[in-house]
């Protein structure tokens, strides 16, 4: 098969993976090497549906021995199959890099023979790029659950970021639609990566080898099963806490040809993906817990308003918050006040009383925030 045809098939097959954002890595240019994530760095360029486009994003192969029902590349799918050799991926990456098309490589794969065999092929690509071609650009490698710790260790030494996709939010969902995968095997791989990252970070030796300096991430498909946002966010919270993930990417389920009858005929509304990202942000940076945002009585996010406003309207007893006396944690719960604004308010009030006009100068959307707060000149 022609290389161009393979590229068309394997780039198209990779588009379903959303977990390819590339921030957080600082890999300087090597003497006589090619590529760097510093200087101009990685361009954070995304398609309208949120996919990163600054990387060469491909599968090594779309042949797969697993039969995950939500996946177009599953064993029982009749899609056209193609495979690159590791050498072909290396050549493509270097060629695209020299033409200034890309800043790095996002390489995933169907499972060939076994998770370890597949990982060996991906590692061969990364090793060749780093050692033979002194490639200093960004590399993100995907690992399949069940891969050995030894291979993860080698992969992390070449890659800027590693990811193991959780794919579905619960063990119940995996058992139904991806029986070859289990939550314990997925989390075991995540735990291994996290352990190596922490060991490397805490190693005081100046010669310590880098290990996945941009951390690790995962992708969760939303809407392939009836699982609620409450369970999705509970799983995401657990993964952040237990395995130190840099990001959980939420990807709306895309209908696939000849799909299993248990799968929905349509994608969930894109607003659901958007609201999950907002809730995820609140959990990571605003001190909310998944349990506060949703409950058994109300297990799905309101698609008509952002989750912070929804929480505020459901907890009117918490407001108004006095911007001149409230602790940071309380200020972060006021709709319209972001992390940076709260920092500025805290700095300002050390010197003088904060008034509504001050908030306007800080570009706070006053009409949105005012019903929930008290300033020196506005009392409710
Ligand atoms: S292991 Fe990956 S490529 Fe294979 S069927 Fe499952 S999701 Fe698709």
Coordinates of C-alpha atoms and ligand atoms in Angstrom, one line a residue:
X1 CA 0.0 0.0 0.0
X2 CA 1.3 3.5 -0.8
X3 CA 2.5 5.6 2.0
X4 CA 0.1 8.3 1.2
X5 CA -2.9 5.9 1.5
X6 CA -1.6 4.6 4.8
X7 CA -1.3 8.1 6.1
X8 CA -4.8 8.9 5.1
X9 CA -6.2 5.8 6.9
X10 CA -4.1 6.0 10.0
X11 CA -4.4 9.8 10.5
X12 CA -8.2 9.5 10.1
X13 CA -8.2 6.6 12.6
X14 CA -6.4 8.7 15.1
X15 CA -8.8 11.6 15.1
X16 CA -11.1 9.9 17.7
X17 CA -8.4 10.4 20.4
X18 CA -8.8 13.7 22.1
X19 CA -5.9 13.3 24.6
X20 CA -3.2 15.0 22.6
X21 CA -2.7 18.5 24.0
X22 CA 0.9 19.1 24.3
X23 CA 1.6 21.7 27.0
X24 CA 4.1 21.4 29.8
X25 CA 7.3 20.1 28.3
X26 CA 10.6 21.9 28.1
X27 CA 13.0 20.0 25.9
X28 CA 15.9 22.1 24.6
X29 CA 17.4 21.8 21.2
X30 CA 20.2 19.3 21.0
X31 CA 23.6 20.1 19.4
X32 CA 23.3 19.0 15.7
X33 CA 19.8 17.8 16.6
X34 CA 16.4 18.7 15.1
X35 CA 13.4 20.1 16.9
X36 CA 12.8 21.7 20.3
X37 CA 9.8 22.3 22.5
X38 CA 11.4 25.5 23.8
X39 CA 11.6 28.9 22.1
X40 CA 8.6 29.0 19.8
X41 CA 7.6 25.8 21.6
X42 CA 4.5 23.8 20.8
X43 CA 1.8 25.8 19.1
X44 CA -1.5 25.2 20.9
X45 CA -3.5 24.8 17.8
X46 CA -6.9 23.2 18.0
X47 CA -9.6 22.3 15.5
X48 CA -13.1 23.7 16.3
X49 CA -14.0 20.4 18.0
X50 CA -11.1 20.7 20.4
X51 CA -8.5 18.4 18.7
X52 CA -4.9 19.4 18.7
X53 CA -3.5 19.9 15.2
X54 CA 0.1 20.9 15.8
X55 CA 1.2 17.3 16.1
X56 CA 1.5 14.6 13.5
X57 CA -1.3 12.5 15.0
X58 CA -1.4 9.0 13.7
X59 CA -1.8 5.4 14.6
X60 CA 1.0 3.0 14.0
X61 CA -1.7 0.5 12.8
X62 CA -5.4 0.3 12.9
X63 CA -5.2 -3.5 13.1
X64 CA -6.4 -4.5 16.6
X65 CA -7.0 -7.8 18.4
X66 CA -9.5 -6.2 20.8
X67 CA -13.1 -5.6 20.0
X68 CA -14.1 -2.5 21.9
X69 CA -17.6 -1.9 20.6
X70 CA -17.4 2.0 20.5
X71 CA -14.2 1.9 18.3
X72 CA -14.1 2.0 14.5
X73 CA -10.9 0.0 14.6
X74 CA -12.2 -2.9 16.6
X75 CA -11.5 -6.5 15.5
X76 CA -15.0 -7.0 14.1
X77 CA -15.0 -3.8 12.1
X78 CA -14.8 -4.0 8.3
X79 CA -12.7 -0.8 7.9
X80 CA -9.7 -0.8 5.6
X81 CA -6.6 -1.8 7.5
X82 CA -3.1 -0.3 7.3
X83 CA 0.1 -0.4 9.2
X84 CA 3.2 1.7 9.3
X85 CA 6.6 0.3 10.1
X86 CA 8.4 2.2 12.9
X87 CA 10.9 3.4 10.2
X88 CA 8.1 4.9 8.1
X89 CA 6.7 6.8 11.2
X90 CA 10.2 8.1 11.9
X91 CA 10.7 9.3 8.3
X92 CA 7.3 10.9 8.2
X93 CA 7.8 12.8 11.5
X94 CA 11.2 14.1 10.4
X95 CA 9.8 15.1 7.0
X96 CA 6.8 16.9 8.4
X97 CA 8.9 18.6 11.0
X98 CA 11.4 19.9 8.4
X99 CA 8.5 21.2 6.3
X100 CA 7.3 23.0 9.4
X101 CA 3.9 21.2 9.4
X102 CA 4.2 19.9 12.9
X103 CA 6.0 20.4 16.2
X104 CA 5.9 16.9 17.3
X105 CA 4.3 13.4 17.2
X106 CA 1.3 11.9 18.8
X107 CA 1.5 8.2 18.3
X108 CA -1.1 5.7 19.2
X109 CA -1.9 2.2 17.9
X110 CA -4.4 -0.6 17.8
X111 CA -3.2 -3.6 19.8
X112 CA -1.0 -5.9 17.7
X113 CA -0.5 -9.3 19.2
X114 CA -0.3 -8.0 22.7
X115 CA 0.0 -4.7 24.6
X116 CA 3.8 -5.3 25.1
X117 CA 4.4 -6.1 21.5
X118 CA 2.6 -2.9 20.5
X119 CA 4.5 -0.8 23.0
X120 CA 7.8 -2.2 21.7
X121 CA 6.9 -0.8 18.2
X122 CA 6.0 2.6 19.6
X123 CA 9.1 2.7 21.7
X124 CA 11.2 1.8 18.6
X125 CA 9.8 4.9 16.9
X126 CA 10.6 7.2 19.9
X127 CA 14.0 5.7 20.4
X128 CA 15.0 6.1 16.8
X129 CA 13.8 9.7 16.8
X130 CA 15.6 10.6 20.0
X131 CA 18.8 8.6 19.7
X132 CA 19.5 8.2 15.9
X133 CA 18.0 11.5 14.7
X134 CA 18.4 13.6 17.9
X135 CA 14.9 14.8 17.6
X136 CA 14.1 17.3 20.3
X137 CA 10.4 17.9 19.4
X138 CA 7.4 16.8 21.3
X139 CA 6.5 13.1 21.5
X140 CA 3.3 11.8 23.0
X141 CA 3.0 8.0 23.2
X142 CA -0.2 6.0 24.0
X143 CA 0.1 2.9 26.1
X144 CA -2.4 0.1 26.1
X145 CA -3.6 -1.3 29.5
X146 CA -1.7 -4.4 30.5
X147 CA 1.7 -3.2 29.2
X148 CA 4.7 -4.2 31.3
X149 CA 6.2 -1.7 33.8
X150 CA 9.6 -2.2 32.1
X151 CA 8.3 -1.0 28.7
X152 CA 6.5 2.0 30.3
X153 CA 9.8 2.9 31.9
X154 CA 11.6 3.0 28.6
X155 CA 8.7 4.8 26.9
X156 CA 8.7 7.5 29.5
X157 CA 12.4 8.2 29.0
X158 CA 11.7 9.1 25.3
X159 CA 8.2 10.6 25.5
X160 CA 7.2 14.0 26.8
X161 CA 3.8 12.7 27.6
X162 CA 2.3 9.2 28.1
X163 CA -1.3 8.4 28.2
X164 CA -3.4 5.4 29.0
X165 CA -7.0 5.8 27.9
X166 CA -9.6 4.9 30.5
X167 CA -12.1 5.1 27.6
X168 CA -15.3 4.4 29.6
X169 CA -16.2 5.8 33.0
X170 CA -16.9 2.7 34.9
X171 CA -15.9 -1.0 35.2
X172 CA -19.6 -1.8 34.4
X173 CA -19.3 0.1 31.0
X174 CA -15.9 -1.6 30.2
X175 CA -17.4 -5.0 30.9
X176 CA -20.2 -4.3 28.6
X177 CA -18.4 -2.7 25.7
X178 CA -14.7 -3.4 26.0
X179 CA -14.4 -6.8 27.7
X180 CA -10.6 -7.1 27.1
X181 CA -10.0 -4.0 29.3
X182 CA -10.6 -3.7 33.0
X183 CA -10.5 -0.6 35.3
X184 CA -7.8 -2.3 37.5
X185 CA -5.5 -2.9 34.5
X186 CA -6.0 0.6 33.2
X187 CA -5.3 2.1 36.7
X188 CA -2.3 -0.2 37.2
X189 CA -0.6 1.3 34.1
X190 CA -1.5 4.9 35.3
X191 CA -0.1 4.1 38.8
X192 CA 3.1 2.9 37.3
X193 CA 3.5 6.0 35.2
X194 CA 2.7 8.2 38.2
X195 CA 5.2 6.4 40.4
X196 CA 8.0 6.9 37.8
X197 CA 7.1 10.6 37.3
X198 CA 7.2 11.2 41.1
X199 CA 10.5 9.2 41.5
X200 CA 12.1 11.3 38.8
X201 CA 10.8 14.6 40.1
X202 CA 12.0 13.8 43.6
X203 CA 15.4 12.6 42.5
X204 CA 17.9 15.4 43.5
X205 CA 20.6 14.1 41.2
X206 CA 21.3 16.6 38.4
X207 CA 21.8 13.6 36.0
X208 CA 18.4 12.1 36.6
X209 CA 16.9 10.9 33.4
X210 CA 13.7 12.7 32.4
X211 CA 10.5 10.7 32.6
X212 CA 7.4 12.0 30.7
X213 CA 8.1 15.6 31.8
X214 CA 4.7 16.7 30.4
X215 CA 3.0 14.2 32.7
X216 CA 0.3 11.7 31.7
X217 CA -3.3 12.1 30.6
X218 CA -6.3 10.0 29.7
X219 CA -9.4 10.2 27.5
X220 CA -13.0 9.3 28.6
X221 CA -15.7 8.7 26.0
X222 CA -18.9 10.4 26.9
X223 CA -22.3 9.3 25.8
X224 CA -21.5 5.7 24.6
X225 CA -23.4 4.4 27.6
X226 CA -26.1 5.9 29.8
X227 CA -23.6 6.5 32.6
X228 CA -24.3 9.8 34.3
X229 CA -22.1 12.9 34.6
X230 CA -21.9 12.3 38.3
X231 CA -20.2 8.9 37.7
X232 CA -18.0 10.4 35.0
X233 CA -16.8 13.2 37.3
X234 CA -16.3 10.8 40.2
X235 CA -14.0 8.6 38.1
X236 CA -12.1 11.7 36.8
X237 CA -11.7 13.0 40.4
X238 CA -10.4 9.6 41.5
X239 CA -7.9 9.4 38.6
X240 CA -6.6 12.9 39.3
X241 CA -6.1 12.2 43.0
X242 CA -4.8 8.6 42.8
X243 CA -2.6 8.8 39.8
X244 CA -1.7 12.5 39.4
X245 CA -3.1 12.8 35.9
X246 CA -2.3 16.1 34.2
X247 CA -5.6 16.1 32.2
X248 CA -8.7 14.0 31.7
X249 CA -10.1 14.6 28.2
X250 CA -13.8 14.1 27.6
X251 CA -14.7 13.0 24.1
X252 CA -18.2 12.9 22.9
X253 CA -19.1 9.5 21.5
X254 CA -19.0 9.4 17.7
X255 CA -21.4 7.0 16.0
X256 CA -19.6 4.4 14.0
X257 CA -20.7 2.2 11.0
X258 CA -22.3 -1.2 11.8
X259 CA -22.3 -0.4 15.5
X260 CA -23.5 -2.7 18.3
X261 CA -27.2 -2.1 19.0
X262 CA -26.4 -1.1 22.6
X263 CA -24.6 2.0 21.3
X264 CA -26.6 5.2 20.8
X265 CA -27.4 6.3 17.2
X266 CA -26.3 9.9 17.8
X267 CA -23.5 11.7 19.5
X268 CA -24.4 13.5 22.8
X269 CA -24.8 17.2 22.5
X270 CA -21.4 18.9 22.3
X271 CA -22.6 21.1 25.2
X272 CA -22.3 18.1 27.5
X273 CA -18.6 17.7 26.7
X274 CA -18.2 21.5 27.3
X275 CA -20.0 21.4 30.7
X276 CA -17.9 18.4 31.8
X277 CA -14.7 20.4 31.0
X278 CA -16.1 23.3 33.0
X279 CA -16.9 21.0 36.0
X280 CA -13.5 19.4 35.7
X281 CA -11.9 22.8 35.9
X282 CA -13.9 23.7 39.0
X283 CA -12.8 20.4 40.6
X284 CA -9.1 21.0 39.8
X285 CA -8.8 24.8 40.4
X286 CA -11.8 26.0 42.4
X287 CA -12.0 23.6 45.3
X288 CA -15.3 22.0 44.3
X289 CA -15.8 18.2 44.7
X290 CA -17.6 16.0 42.2
X291 CA -20.1 15.2 44.9
X292 CA -21.0 18.9 45.4
X293 CA -21.7 19.6 41.8
X294 CA -24.0 16.6 41.2
X295 CA -26.0 14.2 43.3
X296 CA -28.0 11.0 42.9
X297 CA -31.1 13.2 42.7
X298 CA -29.6 15.4 40.0
X299 CA -26.9 13.2 38.3
X300 CA -26.3 15.2 35.1
X301 CA -25.0 18.7 34.5
X302 CA -27.4 21.4 33.4
X303 CA -26.6 22.1 29.8
X304 CA -28.2 25.5 29.9
X305 CA -25.9 27.1 32.4
X306 CA -22.3 26.6 33.6
X307 CA -21.9 24.4 36.7
X308 CA -20.6 27.1 38.9
X309 CA -23.7 29.3 38.4
X310 CA -25.9 26.2 38.8
X311 CA -24.2 25.4 42.1
X312 CA -24.6 29.1 43.3
X313 CA -28.3 29.1 42.4
X314 CA -28.8 25.8 44.3
X315 CA -27.0 27.1 47.4
X316 CA -28.3 30.6 47.9
X317 CA -27.7 30.3 51.7
X318 CA -24.0 30.5 50.9
X319 CA -24.4 34.0 49.4
X320 CA -23.8 36.9 49.4
X321 CA -20.0 36.6 49.9
X322 CA -18.3 39.7 51.2
X323 CA -15.3 40.4 48.9
X324 CA -13.5 42.3 51.7
X325 CA -13.6 39.6 54.4
X326 CA -14.4 36.2 52.8
X327 CA -11.6 33.6 52.5
X328 CA -10.2 32.7 49.1
X329 CA -12.2 29.5 49.0
X330 CA -15.5 31.4 49.3
X331 CA -14.5 34.0 46.7
X332 CA -13.8 31.3 44.2
X333 CA -17.4 30.1 44.4
X334 CA -18.8 33.4 43.3
X335 CA -20.0 33.2 39.6
X336 CA -17.9 35.6 37.6
X337 CA -14.8 35.5 39.8
X338 CA -12.0 33.5 38.4
X339 CA -8.7 32.4 40.0
X340 CA -6.7 35.4 38.8
X341 CA -9.4 37.9 39.8
X342 CA -9.6 36.4 43.2
X343 CA -5.9 36.7 43.6
X344 CA -6.1 40.4 42.6
X345 CA -9.0 41.0 45.0
X346 CA -7.0 39.5 47.9
X347 CA -4.0 41.7 47.0
X348 CA -6.2 44.8 46.7
X349 CA -8.0 44.4 49.9
X350 CA -4.8 44.3 51.9
X351 CA -4.5 48.1 51.1
X352 CA -8.1 49.3 50.9
X353 CA -11.7 48.3 50.8
X354 CA -12.8 46.8 47.5
X355 CA -15.7 48.6 45.8
X356 CA -17.9 47.5 42.9
X357 CA -16.0 49.9 40.5
X358 CA -12.8 48.1 41.5
X359 CA -14.3 44.8 40.3
X360 CA -15.4 46.3 37.1
X361 CA -11.8 47.6 36.5
X362 CA -10.6 44.0 37.1
X363 CA -13.0 43.0 34.3
X364 CA -15.3 41.1 36.5
X365 CA -18.7 40.6 34.7
X366 CA -20.4 42.7 37.3
X367 CA -24.0 42.0 36.3
X368 CA -23.3 38.3 36.7
X369 CA -21.3 38.5 40.0
X370 CA -23.2 41.3 41.8
X371 CA -26.2 39.2 43.0
X372 CA -23.7 36.9 44.8
X373 CA -21.4 39.4 46.6
X374 CA -21.1 42.4 48.9
X375 CA -18.6 45.2 48.3
X376 CA -17.7 48.2 50.5
X377 CA -20.3 50.3 48.6
X378 CA -22.9 47.6 47.7
X379 CA -24.8 45.7 50.4
X380 CA -27.5 43.2 49.9
Ligands
LIG1 S1 -7.9 -1.4 21.9 FE1 -8.0 0.7 21.1 S2 -7.9 0.4 18.8 FE2 -8.3 -1.6 19.7 S3 -10.6 -1.7 19.6 FE3 -10.1 -1.0 21.6 S4 -10.1 1.3 21.5 FE4 -10.0 0.4 19.4

